[in-house]
Short mmCIF file of C-alpha atoms in Angstrom, two decimals:
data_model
loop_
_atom_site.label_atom_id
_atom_site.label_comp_id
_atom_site.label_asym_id
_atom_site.label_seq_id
_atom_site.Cartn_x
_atom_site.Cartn_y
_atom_site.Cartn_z
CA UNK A 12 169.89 -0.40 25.65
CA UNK A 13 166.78 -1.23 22.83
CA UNK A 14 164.43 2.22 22.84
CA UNK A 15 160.64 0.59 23.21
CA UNK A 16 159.94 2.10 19.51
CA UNK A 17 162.02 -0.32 17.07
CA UNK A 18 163.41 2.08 13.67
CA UNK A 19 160.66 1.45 11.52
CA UNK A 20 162.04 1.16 8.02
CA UNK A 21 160.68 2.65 4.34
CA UNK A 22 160.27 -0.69 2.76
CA UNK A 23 157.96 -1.60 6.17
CA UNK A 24 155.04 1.18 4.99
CA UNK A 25 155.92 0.37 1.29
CA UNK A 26 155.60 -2.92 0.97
CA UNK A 27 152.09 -2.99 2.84
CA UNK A 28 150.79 0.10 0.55
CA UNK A 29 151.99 -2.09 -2.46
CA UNK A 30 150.10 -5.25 -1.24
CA UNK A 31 147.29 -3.17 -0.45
CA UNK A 32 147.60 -1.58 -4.48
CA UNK A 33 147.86 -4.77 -5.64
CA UNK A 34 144.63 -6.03 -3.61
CA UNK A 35 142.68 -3.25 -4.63
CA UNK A 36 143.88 -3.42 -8.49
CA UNK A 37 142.69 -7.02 -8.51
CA UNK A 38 139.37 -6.17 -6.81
CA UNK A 39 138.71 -3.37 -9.27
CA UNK A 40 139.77 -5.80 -12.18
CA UNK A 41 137.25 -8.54 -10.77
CA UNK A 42 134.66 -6.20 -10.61
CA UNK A 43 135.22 -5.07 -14.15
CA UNK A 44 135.06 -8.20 -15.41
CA UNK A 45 131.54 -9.10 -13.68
CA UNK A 46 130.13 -6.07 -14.67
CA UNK A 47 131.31 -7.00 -18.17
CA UNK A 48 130.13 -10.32 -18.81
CA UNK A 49 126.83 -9.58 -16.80
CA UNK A 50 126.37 -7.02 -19.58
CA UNK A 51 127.26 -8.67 -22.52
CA UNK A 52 124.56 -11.39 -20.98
CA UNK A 53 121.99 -9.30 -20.66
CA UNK A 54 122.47 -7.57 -23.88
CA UNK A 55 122.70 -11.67 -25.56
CA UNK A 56 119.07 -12.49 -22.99
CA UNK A 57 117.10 -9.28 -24.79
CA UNK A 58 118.40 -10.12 -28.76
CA UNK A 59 117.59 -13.90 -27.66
CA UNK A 60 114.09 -12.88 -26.05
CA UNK A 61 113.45 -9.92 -29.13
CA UNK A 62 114.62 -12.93 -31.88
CA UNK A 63 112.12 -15.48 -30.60
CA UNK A 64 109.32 -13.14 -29.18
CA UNK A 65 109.26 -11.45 -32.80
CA UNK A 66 109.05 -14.62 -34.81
CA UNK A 67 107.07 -16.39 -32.69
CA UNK A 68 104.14 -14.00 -32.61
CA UNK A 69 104.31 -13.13 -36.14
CA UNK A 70 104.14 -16.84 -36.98
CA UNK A 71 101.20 -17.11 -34.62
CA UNK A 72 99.64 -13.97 -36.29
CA UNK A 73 100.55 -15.68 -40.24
CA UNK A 74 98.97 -19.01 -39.13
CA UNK A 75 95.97 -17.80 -37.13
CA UNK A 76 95.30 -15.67 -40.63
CA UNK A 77 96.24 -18.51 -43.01
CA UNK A 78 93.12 -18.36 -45.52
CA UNK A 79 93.35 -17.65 -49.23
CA UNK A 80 94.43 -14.65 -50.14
CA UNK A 81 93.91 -12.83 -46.68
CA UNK A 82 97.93 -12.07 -46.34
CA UNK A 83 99.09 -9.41 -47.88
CA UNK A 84 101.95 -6.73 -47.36
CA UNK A 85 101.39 -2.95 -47.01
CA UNK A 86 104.49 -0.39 -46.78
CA UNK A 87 103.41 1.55 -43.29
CA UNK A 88 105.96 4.36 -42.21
CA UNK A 89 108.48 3.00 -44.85
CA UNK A 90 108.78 -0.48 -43.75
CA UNK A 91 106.37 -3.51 -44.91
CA UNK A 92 103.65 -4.46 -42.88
CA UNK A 93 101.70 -7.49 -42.60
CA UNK A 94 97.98 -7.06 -43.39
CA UNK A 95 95.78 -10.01 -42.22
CA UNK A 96 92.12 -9.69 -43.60
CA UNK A 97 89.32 -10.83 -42.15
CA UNK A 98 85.51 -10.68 -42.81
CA UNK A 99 83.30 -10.54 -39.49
CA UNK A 100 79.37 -10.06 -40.25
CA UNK A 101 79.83 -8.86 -43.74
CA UNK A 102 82.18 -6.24 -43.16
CA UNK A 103 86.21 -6.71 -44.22
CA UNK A 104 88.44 -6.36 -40.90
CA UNK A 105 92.47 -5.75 -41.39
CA UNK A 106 95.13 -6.24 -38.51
CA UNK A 107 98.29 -4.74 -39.22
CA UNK A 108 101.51 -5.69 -37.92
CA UNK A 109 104.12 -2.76 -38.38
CA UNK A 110 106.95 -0.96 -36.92
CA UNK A 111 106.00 2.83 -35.80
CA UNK A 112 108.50 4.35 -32.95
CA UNK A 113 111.16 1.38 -32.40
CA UNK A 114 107.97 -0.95 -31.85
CA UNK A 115 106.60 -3.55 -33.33
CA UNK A 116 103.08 -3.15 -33.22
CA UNK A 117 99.66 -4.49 -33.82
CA UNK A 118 96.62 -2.90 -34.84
CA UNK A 119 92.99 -3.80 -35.84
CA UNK A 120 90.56 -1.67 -37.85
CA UNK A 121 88.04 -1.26 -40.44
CA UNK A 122 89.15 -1.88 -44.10
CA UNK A 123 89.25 1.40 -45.78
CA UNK A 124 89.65 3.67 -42.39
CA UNK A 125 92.69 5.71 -41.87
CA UNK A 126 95.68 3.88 -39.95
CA UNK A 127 96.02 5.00 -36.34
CA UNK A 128 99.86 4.41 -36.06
CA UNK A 129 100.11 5.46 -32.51
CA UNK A 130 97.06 3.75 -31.49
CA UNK A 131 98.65 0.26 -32.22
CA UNK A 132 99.72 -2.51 -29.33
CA UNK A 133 103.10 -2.58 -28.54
CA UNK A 134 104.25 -6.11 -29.19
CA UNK A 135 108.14 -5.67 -28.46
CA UNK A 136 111.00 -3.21 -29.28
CA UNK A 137 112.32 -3.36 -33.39
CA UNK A 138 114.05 -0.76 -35.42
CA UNK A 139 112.91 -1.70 -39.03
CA UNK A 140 110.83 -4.78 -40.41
CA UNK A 141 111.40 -5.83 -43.96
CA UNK A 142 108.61 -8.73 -46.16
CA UNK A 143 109.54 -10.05 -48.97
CA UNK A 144 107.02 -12.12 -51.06
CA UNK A 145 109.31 -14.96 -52.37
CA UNK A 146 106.10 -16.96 -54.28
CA UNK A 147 102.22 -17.20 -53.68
CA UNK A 148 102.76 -19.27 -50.33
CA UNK A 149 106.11 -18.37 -48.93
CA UNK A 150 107.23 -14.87 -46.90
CA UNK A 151 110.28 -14.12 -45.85
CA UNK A 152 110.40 -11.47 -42.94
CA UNK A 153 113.75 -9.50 -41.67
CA UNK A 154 113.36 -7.69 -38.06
CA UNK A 155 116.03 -5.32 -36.85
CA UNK A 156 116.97 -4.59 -33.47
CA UNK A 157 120.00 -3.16 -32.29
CA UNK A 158 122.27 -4.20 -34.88
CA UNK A 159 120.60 -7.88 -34.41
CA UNK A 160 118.54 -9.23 -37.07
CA UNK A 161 116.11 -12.10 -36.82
CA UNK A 162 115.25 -13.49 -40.26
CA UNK A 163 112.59 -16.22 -41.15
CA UNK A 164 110.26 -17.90 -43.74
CA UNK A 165 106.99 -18.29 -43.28
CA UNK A 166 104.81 -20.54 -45.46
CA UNK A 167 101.13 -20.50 -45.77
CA UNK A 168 99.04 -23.63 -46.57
CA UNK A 169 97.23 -21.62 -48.93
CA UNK A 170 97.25 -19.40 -51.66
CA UNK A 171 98.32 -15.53 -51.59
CA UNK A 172 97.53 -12.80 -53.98
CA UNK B 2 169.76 -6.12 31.63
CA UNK B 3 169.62 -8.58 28.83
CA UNK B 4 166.49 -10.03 29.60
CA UNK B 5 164.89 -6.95 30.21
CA UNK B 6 166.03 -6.52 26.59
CA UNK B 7 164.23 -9.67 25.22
CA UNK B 8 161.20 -8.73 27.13
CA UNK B 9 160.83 -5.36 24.89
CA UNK B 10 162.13 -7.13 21.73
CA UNK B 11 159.85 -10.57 21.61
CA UNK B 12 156.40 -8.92 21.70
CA UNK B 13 157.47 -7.14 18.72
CA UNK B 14 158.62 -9.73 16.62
CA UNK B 15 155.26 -11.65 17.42
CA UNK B 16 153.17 -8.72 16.07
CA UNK B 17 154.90 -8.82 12.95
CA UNK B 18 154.37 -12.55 12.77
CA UNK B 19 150.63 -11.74 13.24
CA UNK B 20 150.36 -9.41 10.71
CA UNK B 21 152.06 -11.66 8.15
CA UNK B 22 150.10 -14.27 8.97
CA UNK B 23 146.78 -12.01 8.62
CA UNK B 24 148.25 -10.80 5.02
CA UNK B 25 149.00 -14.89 3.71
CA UNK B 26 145.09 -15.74 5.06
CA UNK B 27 143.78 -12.31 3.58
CA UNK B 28 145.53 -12.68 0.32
CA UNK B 29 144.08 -16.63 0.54
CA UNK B 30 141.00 -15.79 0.86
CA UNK B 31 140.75 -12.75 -1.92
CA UNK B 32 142.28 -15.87 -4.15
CA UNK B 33 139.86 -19.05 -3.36
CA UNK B 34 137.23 -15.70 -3.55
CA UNK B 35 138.46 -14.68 -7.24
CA UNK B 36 138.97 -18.13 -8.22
CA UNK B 37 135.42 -18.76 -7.46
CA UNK B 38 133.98 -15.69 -9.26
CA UNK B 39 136.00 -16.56 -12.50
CA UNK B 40 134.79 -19.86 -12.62
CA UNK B 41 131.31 -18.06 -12.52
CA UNK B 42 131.83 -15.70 -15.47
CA UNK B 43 133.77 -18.08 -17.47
CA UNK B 44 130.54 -20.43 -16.97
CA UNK B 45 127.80 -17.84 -17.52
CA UNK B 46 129.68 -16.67 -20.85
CA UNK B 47 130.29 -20.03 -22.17
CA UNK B 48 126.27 -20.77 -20.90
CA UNK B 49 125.19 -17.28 -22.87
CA UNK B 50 127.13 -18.59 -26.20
CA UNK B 51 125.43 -21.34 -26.45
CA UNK B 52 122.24 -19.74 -25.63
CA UNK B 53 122.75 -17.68 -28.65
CA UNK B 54 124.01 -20.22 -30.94
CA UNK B 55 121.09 -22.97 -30.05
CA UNK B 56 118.42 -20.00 -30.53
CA UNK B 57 119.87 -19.04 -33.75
CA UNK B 58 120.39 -22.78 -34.78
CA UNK B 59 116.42 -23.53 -33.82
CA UNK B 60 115.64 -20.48 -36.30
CA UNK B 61 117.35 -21.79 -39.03
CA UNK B 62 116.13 -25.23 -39.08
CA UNK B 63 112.46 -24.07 -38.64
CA UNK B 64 113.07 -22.00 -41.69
CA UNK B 65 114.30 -24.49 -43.68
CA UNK B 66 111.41 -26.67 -42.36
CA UNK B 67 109.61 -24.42 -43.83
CA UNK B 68 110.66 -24.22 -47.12
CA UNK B 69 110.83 -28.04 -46.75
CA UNK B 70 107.03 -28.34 -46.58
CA UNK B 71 106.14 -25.82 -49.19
CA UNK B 72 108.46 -27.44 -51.81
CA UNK B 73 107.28 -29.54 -54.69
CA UNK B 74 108.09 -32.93 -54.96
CA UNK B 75 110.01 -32.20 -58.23
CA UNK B 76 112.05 -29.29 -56.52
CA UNK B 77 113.54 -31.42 -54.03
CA UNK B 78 116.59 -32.52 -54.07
CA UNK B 79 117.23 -36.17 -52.34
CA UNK B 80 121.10 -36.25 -52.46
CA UNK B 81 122.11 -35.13 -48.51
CA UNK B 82 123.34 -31.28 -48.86
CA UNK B 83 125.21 -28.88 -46.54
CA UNK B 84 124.14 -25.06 -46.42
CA UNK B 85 125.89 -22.33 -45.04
CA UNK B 86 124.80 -19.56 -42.75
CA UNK B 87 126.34 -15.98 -40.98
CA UNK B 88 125.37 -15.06 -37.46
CA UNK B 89 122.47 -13.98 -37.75
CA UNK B 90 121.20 -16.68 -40.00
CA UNK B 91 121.00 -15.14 -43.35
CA UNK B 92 122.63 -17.89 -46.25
CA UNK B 93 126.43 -17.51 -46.73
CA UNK B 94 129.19 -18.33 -48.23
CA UNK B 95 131.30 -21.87 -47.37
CA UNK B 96 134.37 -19.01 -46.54
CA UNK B 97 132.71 -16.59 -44.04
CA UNK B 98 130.06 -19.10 -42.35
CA UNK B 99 129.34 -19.25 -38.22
CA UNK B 100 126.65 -22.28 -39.06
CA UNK B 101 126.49 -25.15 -41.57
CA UNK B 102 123.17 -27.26 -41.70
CA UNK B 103 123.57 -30.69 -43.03
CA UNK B 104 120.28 -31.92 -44.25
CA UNK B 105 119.46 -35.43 -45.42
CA UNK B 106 116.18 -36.95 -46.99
CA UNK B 107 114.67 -40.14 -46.69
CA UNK B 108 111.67 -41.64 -47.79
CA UNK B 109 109.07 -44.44 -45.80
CA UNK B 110 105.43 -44.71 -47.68
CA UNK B 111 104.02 -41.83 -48.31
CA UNK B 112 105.92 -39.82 -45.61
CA UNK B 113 109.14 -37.48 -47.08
CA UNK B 114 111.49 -36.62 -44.11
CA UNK B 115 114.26 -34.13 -43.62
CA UNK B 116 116.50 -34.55 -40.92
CA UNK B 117 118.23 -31.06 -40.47
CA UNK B 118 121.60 -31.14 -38.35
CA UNK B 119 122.72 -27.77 -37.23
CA UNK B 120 126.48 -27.09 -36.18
CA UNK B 121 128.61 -24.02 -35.79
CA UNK B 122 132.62 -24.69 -36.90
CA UNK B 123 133.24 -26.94 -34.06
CA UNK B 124 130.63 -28.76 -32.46
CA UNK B 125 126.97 -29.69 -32.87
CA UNK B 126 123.85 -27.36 -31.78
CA UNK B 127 120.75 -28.45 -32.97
CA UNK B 128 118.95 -31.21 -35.35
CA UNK B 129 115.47 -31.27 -36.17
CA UNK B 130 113.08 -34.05 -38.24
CA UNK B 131 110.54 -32.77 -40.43
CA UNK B 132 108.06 -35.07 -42.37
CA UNK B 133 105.27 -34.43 -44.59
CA UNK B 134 103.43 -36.42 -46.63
CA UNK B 135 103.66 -36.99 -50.51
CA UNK B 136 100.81 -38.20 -52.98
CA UNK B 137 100.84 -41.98 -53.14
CA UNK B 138 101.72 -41.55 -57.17
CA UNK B 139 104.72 -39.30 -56.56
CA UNK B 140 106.26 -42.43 -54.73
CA UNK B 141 105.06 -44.94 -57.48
CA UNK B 142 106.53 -42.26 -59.99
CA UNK B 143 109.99 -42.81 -58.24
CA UNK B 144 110.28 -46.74 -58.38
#
């Protein structure tokens, strides 16, 4: 006569822990890989948004200011700096735009007064910023960010000392 | 006696059944599930390349608009050229390139135009026209 409990064999609890590894392995493996390329996309999103954000506004900030000889470049906190002047009732106005603490900032003041570097407005995250005077009318600008760097030329319809 | 036995020995071999048949639609779904989430990252990666490579392609040809409209007539070079550029869009060299531009001139009136084609090794990104406009002598100077 059969006994109600059939012999339950090894390979039985084996080959369901092995399907179940295998199920879990590939889960894992799927999740790794999401994780991975969601990274690496929103690592690409921030250079692309830092690359455009940073040239955009400083060729805003170069055309806005685009008047003989009101573009110059400063070294602030050993990188160059962009120094826009600007003459409001008689008096000679600068804005800066320099790096100070992994930002790229912005700052306005009196000509002559002492540079506020913390007081600037944060304008977006960069490690270094490097101008280079190529001839009277044309700049060309490095930004660093994480390894990333977003290079440009910018040329002025006028004259530069 | 023997169909008492098949009594106790078909309900068994119907659970098993079951189970299997629970595993095949599990394992099913977990594939349609995994083929579906692949497709996804494969997409979004291929959709984040060219992201990157269209952005960096757009920043090249603006800078050599730029240079474009700052150069003097007698700088310029009319013959169509190709330039070569790294990944970040610094020049480079023909050997260790991720972009080429291929730029060609023409000439209607008084208007100068450079049409600026951007492409990285194997397929096209980006072209952009630039025109400015060039003293009515210049042109009379050329014929």
């Amino acid at each position: 006569m059969y006994s109600d409990k059939q012999k339950k064999h090894t390979i039985d609890i084996l080959f369901v822990l092995i399907l179940f590894g295998v199920f879990a392995i590939s889960a894992l493996m799927l999740v790794i890989m999401g994780s991975t390329v969601y990274s690496k996309t929103v690592d690409s999103m921030e250079t692309n948004f830092n690359d455009r954000t940073s040239y955009a506004y400083i060729t805003e900030k170069f055309r806005q200011n685009d008047s003989i000889n009101s573009i110059s470049i400063e070294q602030v906190n050993d990188n160059s700096s962009f120094v826009f002047s600007k003459e409001i009732n008689n008096e000679s106005y600068q804005t800066y735009l320099y790096i100070h603490d992994g930002y790229l900032k912005e700052l306005f003041v009196k000509k002559g007064e002492t540079l506020p570097l913390k007081a600037g407005n944060i304008i977006l995250e960069a490690d270094s910023m490097e101008i280079t005077k190529i001839d009277t009318q044309t700049f060309q600008c490095t930004v660093k960010k994480d390894g990333s760097y977003t290079f440009f030329l910018l040329t002025a319809n006028t004259e530069q000392k | 006696m023997e169909q008492k036995r098949m009594q106790i020995f078909h309900p068994t071999t119907s659970k098993s059944g079951i189970f299997l048949l629970e595993l095949i639609i599990v394992i099913l779904f977990f594939s349609i599930a995994s083929t579906v989430c692949i497709d996804m990252f494969v997409k979004s990666y291929t959709m984040n390349t060219d992201s990157t490579n269209l952005n960096k392609c757009i920043q090249i040809s603006e800078n050599f608009a730029e240079s474009f409209k700052n150069s003097s007539y007698s700088q310029e070079n009319i013959n169509s050229q190709t330039y070569y550029y790294d990944k970040d869009g610094f020049p480079s060299s023909e050997n260790s390139y991720t972009y080429y531009a291929h730029v060609s001139y023409t000439t209607s009136g008084t208007t100068r135009s450079a049409i600026i084609k951007l492409y990285t090794s194997d397929a096209f990104i980006y072209s952009l026209q630039v025109d400015k406009h060039i003293p009515e002598r210049w042109v009379k100077d050329e014929k």
